[in-house]
Short mmCIF file of C-alpha atoms in Angstrom, two decimals:
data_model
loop_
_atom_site.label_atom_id
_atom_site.label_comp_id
_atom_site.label_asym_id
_atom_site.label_seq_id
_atom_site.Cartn_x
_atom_site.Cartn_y
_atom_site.Cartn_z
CA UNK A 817 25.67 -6.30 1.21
CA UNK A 818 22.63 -8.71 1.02
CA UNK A 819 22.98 -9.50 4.82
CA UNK A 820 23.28 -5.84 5.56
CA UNK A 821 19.85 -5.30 3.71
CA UNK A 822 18.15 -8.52 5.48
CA UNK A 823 19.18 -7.10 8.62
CA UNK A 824 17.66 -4.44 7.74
CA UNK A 825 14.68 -5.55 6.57
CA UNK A 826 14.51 -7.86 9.85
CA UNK A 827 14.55 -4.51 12.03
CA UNK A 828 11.88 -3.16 9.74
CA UNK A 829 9.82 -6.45 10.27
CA UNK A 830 10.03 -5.86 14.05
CA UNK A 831 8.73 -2.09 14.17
CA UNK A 832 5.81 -3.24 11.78
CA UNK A 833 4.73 -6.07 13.98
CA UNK A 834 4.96 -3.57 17.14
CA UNK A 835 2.85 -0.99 15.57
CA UNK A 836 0.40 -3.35 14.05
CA UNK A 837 0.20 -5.22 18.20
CA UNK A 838 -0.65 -1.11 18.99
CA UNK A 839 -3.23 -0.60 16.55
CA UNK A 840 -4.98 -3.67 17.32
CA UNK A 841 -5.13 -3.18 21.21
CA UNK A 842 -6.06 0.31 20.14
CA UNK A 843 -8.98 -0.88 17.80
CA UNK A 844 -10.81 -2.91 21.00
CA UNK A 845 -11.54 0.11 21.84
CA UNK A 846 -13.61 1.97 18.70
CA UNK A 847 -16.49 0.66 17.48
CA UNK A 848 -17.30 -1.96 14.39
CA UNK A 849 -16.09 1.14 11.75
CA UNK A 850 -12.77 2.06 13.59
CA UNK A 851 -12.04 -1.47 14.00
CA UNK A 852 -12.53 -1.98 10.19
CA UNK A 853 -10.74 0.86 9.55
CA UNK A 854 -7.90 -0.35 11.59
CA UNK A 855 -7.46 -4.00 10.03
CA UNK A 856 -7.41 -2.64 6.50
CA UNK A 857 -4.47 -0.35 7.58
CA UNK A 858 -2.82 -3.28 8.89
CA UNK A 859 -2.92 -4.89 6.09
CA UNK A 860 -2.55 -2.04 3.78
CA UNK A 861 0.81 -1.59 6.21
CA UNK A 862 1.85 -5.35 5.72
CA UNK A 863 1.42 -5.30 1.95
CA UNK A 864 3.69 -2.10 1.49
CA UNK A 865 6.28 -3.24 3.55
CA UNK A 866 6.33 -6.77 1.73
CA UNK A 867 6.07 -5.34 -1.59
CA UNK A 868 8.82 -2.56 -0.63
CA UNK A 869 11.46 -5.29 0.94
CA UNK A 870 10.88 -7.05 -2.29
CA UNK A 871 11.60 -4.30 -4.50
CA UNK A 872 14.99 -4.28 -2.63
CA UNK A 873 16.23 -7.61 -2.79
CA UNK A 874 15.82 -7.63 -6.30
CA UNK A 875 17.10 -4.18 -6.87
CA UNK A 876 20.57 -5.13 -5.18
CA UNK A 877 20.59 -8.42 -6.80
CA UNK A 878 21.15 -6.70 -9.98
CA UNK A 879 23.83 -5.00 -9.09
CA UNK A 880 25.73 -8.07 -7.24
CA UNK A 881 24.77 -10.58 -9.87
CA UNK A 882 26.78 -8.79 -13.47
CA UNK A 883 30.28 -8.29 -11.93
CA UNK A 884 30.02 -12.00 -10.32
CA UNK A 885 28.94 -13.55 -13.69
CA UNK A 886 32.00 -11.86 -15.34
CA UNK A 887 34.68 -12.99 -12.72
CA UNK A 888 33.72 -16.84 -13.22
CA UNK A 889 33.26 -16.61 -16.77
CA UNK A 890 36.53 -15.16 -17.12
CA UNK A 891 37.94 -17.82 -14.76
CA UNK A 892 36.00 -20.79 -16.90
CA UNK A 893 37.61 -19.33 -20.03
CA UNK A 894 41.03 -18.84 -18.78
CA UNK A 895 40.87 -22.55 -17.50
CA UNK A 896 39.74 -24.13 -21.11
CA UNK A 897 42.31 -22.27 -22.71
CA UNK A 898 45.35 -23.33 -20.70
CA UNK A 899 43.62 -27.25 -21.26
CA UNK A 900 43.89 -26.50 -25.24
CA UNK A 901 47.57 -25.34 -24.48
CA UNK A 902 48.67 -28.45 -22.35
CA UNK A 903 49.76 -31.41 -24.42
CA UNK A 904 50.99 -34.34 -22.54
CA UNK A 905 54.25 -36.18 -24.14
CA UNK A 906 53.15 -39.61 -25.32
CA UNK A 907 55.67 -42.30 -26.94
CA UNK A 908 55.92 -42.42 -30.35
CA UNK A 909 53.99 -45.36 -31.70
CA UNK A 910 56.01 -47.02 -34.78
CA UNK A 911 53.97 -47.48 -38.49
CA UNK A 912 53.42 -51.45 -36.95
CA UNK A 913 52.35 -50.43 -33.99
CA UNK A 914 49.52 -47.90 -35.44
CA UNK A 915 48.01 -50.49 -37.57
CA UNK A 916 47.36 -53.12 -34.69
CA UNK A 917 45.38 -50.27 -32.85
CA UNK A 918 42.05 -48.81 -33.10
CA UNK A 919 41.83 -45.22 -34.63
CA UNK A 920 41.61 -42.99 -31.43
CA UNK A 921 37.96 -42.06 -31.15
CA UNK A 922 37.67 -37.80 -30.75
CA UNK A 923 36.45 -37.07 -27.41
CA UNK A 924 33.06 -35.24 -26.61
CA UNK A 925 34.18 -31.81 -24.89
CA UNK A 926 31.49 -30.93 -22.31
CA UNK A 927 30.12 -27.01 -22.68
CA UNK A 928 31.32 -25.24 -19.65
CA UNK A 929 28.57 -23.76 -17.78
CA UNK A 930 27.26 -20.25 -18.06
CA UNK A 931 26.38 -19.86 -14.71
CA UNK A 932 25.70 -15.71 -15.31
CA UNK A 933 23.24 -17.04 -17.96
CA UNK A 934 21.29 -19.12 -15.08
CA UNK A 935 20.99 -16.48 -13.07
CA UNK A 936 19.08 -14.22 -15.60
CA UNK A 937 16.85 -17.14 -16.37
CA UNK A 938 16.13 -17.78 -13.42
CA UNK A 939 15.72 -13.70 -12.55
CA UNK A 940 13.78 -13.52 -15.58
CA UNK A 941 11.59 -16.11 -13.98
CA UNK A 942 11.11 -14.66 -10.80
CA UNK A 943 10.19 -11.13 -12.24
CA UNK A 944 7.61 -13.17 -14.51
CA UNK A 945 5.99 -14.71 -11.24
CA UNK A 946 5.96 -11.13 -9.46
CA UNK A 947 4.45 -9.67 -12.73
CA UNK A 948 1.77 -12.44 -12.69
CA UNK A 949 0.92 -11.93 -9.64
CA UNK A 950 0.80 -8.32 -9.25
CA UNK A 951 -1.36 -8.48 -12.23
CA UNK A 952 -3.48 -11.05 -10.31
CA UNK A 953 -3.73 -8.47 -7.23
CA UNK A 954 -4.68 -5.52 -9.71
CA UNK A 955 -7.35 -7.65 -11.24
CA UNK A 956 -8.65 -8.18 -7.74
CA UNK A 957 -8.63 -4.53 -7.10
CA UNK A 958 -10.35 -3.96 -9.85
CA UNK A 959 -13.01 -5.90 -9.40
CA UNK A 960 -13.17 -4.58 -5.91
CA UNK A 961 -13.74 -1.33 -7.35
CA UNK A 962 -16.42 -1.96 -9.55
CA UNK A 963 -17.75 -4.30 -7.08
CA UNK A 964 -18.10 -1.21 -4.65
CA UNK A 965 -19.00 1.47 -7.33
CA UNK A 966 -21.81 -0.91 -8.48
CA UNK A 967 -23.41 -1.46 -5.22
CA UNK A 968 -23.43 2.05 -4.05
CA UNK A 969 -24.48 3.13 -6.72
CA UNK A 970 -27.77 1.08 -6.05
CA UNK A 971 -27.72 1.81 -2.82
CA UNK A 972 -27.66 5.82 -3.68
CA UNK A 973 -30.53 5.05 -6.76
CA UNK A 974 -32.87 3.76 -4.23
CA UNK A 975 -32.20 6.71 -1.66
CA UNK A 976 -32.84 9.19 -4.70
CA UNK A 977 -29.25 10.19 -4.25
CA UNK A 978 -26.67 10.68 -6.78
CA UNK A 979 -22.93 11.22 -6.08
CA UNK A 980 -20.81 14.77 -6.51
CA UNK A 981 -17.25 13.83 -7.04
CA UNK A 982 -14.93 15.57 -4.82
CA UNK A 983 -11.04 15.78 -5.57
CA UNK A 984 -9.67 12.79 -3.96
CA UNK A 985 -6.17 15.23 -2.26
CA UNK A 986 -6.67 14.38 1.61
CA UNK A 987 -9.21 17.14 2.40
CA UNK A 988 -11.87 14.82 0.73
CA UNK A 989 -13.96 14.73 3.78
CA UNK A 990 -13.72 18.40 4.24
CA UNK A 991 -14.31 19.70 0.91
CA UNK A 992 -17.22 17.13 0.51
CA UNK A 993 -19.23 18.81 3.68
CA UNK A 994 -18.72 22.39 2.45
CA UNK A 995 -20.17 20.95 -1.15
CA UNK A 996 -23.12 19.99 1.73
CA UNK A 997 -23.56 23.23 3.50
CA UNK A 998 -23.56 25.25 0.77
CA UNK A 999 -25.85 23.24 -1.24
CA UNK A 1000 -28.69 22.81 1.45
CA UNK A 1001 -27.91 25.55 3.71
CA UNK A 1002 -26.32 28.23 1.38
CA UNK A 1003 -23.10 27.88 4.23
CA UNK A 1004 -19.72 29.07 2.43
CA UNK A 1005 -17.01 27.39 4.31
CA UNK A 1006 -14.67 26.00 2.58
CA UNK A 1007 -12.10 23.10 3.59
CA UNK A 1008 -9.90 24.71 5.25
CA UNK A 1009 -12.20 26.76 8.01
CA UNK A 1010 -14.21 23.36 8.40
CA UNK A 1011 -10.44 21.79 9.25
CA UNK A 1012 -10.62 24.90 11.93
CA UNK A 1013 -14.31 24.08 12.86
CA UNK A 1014 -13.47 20.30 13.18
CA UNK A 1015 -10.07 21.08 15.21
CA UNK A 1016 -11.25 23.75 17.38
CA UNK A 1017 -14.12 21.31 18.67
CA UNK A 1018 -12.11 18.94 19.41
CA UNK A 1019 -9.12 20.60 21.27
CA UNK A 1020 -12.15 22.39 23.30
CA UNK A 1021 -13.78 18.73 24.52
CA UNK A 1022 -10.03 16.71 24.87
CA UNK A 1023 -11.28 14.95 27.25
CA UNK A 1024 -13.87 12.60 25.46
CA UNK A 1025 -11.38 12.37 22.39
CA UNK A 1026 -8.17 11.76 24.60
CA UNK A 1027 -7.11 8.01 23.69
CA UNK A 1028 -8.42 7.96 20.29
CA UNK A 1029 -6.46 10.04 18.29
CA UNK A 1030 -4.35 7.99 16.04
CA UNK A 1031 -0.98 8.67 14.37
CA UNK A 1032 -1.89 7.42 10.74
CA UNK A 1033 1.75 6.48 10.21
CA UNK A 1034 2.62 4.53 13.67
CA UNK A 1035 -0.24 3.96 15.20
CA UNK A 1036 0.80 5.45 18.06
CA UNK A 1037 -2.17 7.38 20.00
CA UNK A 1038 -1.47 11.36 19.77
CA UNK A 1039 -1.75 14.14 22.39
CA UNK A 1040 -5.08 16.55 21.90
CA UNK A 1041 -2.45 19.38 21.09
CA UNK A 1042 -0.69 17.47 18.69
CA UNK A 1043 -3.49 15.82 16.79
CA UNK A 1044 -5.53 18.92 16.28
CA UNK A 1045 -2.27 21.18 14.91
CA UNK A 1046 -2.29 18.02 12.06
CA UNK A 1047 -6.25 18.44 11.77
CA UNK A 1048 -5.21 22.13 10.94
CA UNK A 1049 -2.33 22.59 9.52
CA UNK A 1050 -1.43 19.05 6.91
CA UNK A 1051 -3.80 17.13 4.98
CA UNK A 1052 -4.23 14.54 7.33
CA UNK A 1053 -7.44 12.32 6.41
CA UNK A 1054 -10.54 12.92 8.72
CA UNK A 1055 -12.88 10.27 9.82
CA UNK A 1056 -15.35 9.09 11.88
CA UNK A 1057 -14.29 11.70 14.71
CA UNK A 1058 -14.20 14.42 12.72
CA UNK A 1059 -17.80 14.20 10.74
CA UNK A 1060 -18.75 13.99 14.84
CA UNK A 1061 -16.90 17.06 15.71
CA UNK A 1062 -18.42 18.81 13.02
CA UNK A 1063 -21.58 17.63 13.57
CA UNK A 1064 -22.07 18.80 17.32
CA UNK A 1065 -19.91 22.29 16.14
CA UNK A 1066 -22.16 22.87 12.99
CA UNK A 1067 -25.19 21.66 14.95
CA UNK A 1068 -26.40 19.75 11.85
CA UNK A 1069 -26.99 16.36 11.46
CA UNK A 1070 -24.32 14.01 9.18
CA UNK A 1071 -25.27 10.81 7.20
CA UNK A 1072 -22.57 8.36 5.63
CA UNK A 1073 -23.40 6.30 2.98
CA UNK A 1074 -21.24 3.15 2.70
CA UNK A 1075 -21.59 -0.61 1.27
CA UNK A 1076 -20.76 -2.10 4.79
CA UNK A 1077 -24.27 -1.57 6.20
CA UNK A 1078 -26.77 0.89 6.91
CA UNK A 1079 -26.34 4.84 7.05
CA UNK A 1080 -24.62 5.75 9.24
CA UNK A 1081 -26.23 8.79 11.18
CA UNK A 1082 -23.67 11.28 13.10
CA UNK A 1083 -25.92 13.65 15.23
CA UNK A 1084 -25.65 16.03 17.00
CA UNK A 1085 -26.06 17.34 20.39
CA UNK A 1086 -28.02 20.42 19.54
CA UNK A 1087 -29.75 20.55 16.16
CA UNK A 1088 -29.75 23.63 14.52
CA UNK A 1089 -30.33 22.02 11.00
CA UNK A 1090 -33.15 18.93 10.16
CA UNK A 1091 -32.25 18.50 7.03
CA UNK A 1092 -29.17 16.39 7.12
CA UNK A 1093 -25.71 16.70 5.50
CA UNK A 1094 -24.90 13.72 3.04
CA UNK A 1095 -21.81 12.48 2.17
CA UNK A 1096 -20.84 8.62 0.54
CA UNK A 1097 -18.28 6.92 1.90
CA UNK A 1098 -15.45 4.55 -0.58
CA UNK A 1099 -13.05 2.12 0.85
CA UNK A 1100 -11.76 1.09 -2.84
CA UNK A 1101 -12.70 3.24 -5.69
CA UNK A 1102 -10.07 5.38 -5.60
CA UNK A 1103 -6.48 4.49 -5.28
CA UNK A 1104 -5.44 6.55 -2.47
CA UNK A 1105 -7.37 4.85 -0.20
CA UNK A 1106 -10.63 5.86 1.72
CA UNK A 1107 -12.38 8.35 -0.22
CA UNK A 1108 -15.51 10.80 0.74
CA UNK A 1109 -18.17 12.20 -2.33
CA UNK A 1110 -20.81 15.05 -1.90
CA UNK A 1111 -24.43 13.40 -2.34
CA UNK A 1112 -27.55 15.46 -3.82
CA UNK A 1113 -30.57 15.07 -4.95
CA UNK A 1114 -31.15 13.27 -8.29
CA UNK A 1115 -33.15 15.22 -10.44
CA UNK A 1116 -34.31 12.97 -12.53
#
């Protein structure tokens, strides 16, 4: 069974490495964001597979380990009692005899080994390490977080901004620029019809997209067709190509607030709108992963 699942787990290994070698021959090709984007996928791809193969081992251990214990014990046993049975015929010693020699000293009987007993120690030990250091990695997320939250929030302060939070569900991009256009522009489309808008735009222009539409699970680069029916019709995360689609559709320009660097301007072809759309951008706030918020005014 355990060489089935490392087998397994080998194959598994394999199919990572060859969609992480496509992602990264991919990402020479975005710019500084992408690429970014890219490497924290890798490793968020790396640490879920580690963490999953893991989870397996030990889960199968468990139910190896019990019914292995019990056959050896039950061996051990079985062996000490046929030794306590066996008595080995000795001469007689006469009532002379037994005073010349020394009283016969009783002899030490060595504990037989619990060997099902190891293994939990040591078991309990390993899941003692794991729980250390998954605490460890949750401490460091943490103070990611906070690290993040803090300097944005300066960021936004001095930019007279203040954040609108936005149900973190997939459509957070989406949702976050209808907040926009309906609070500057009095524009009621909600996420859904800007997944449309975003789609539409950029099944119409293919041709300047073609080679950078990404399959979030494998990497793999998508066909126009496919990519936009996901846009449309799943809750597949948008990005830096879609605030750009929507841009040049909506004909209004888009700024991203992040902790990376500046603010990141997305505008478009024709304006139709000065007064910019802005949205904040989190890489670890939120536990699902990238994360977009509505930004207004602070009235303060």
């Amino acid at each position: 069974m355990m060489e089935e699942l490392f087998s397994k787990q080998r194959e598994e290994y394999k199919q990572l490495q060859t969609s992480i070698a496509t992602l990264r021959r991919q990402a020479k090709e975005g710019n500084k964001k992408q690429k970014k984007q890219v490497q924290q996928k890798i490793a968020d791809m790396e640490a879920d597979l580690s963490q999953r193969h893991a989870h397996e081992r030990m889960d199968l251990e468990r139910t190896e380990e019990p019914q292995e214990g019990n056959d050896q014990d039950d061996l051990v046993t079985t062996l000490l009692k046929q030794m306590e049975s066996t008595s080995l015929d000795k001469p007689k010693k006469s009532p002379e005899n037994l005073k010349d020699e020394p009283a016969e000293q009783p002899k030490e009987t060595k504990k037989p080994r619990n060997r099902q007993k190891e293994r939990l120690e040591r078991r309990k030990a390993e899941l003692q390490q794991l729980s250390a250091q998954a605490e460890k990695e949750h401490a460091g997320t943490v103070d990611k977080q906070k690290v993040e939250k803090d300097k944005l929030s300066k960021i936004l302060s001095d930019s007279g901004l203040v954040a609108v939070d936005i149900t973190p569900d997939g459509h957070c991009l989406f949702a976050s620029i209808s907040h926009q256009l309906n609070y500057h522009f009095n524009i009621k489309l909600n996420y859904q019809q800007l997944r449309d808008h975003a789609a539409n735009y950029i099944h119409k222009h293919g041709d300047e997209y073609s080679g950078f539409l990404l399959d979030e699970d494998t990497g793999e680069v998508m066909s126009v067709e496919q990519y936009c029916n996901e846009i449309r019709r799943t809750g597949k995360w948008g990005g830096d190509i879609e605030i750009q689609a929507l841009a040049n559709d909506l004909q209004v320009p888009i700024h991203v607030y992040n902790t990376d660097g500046p603010v990141i301007k997305f505008e478009p072809q024709e304006a139709k709108h000065t007064t910019p759309v802005c949205i904040a951008y989190y890489q670890h706030l939120y536990g699902l992963g990238a994360h977009y918020n509505s930004l207004v005014y602070n009235s303060k």
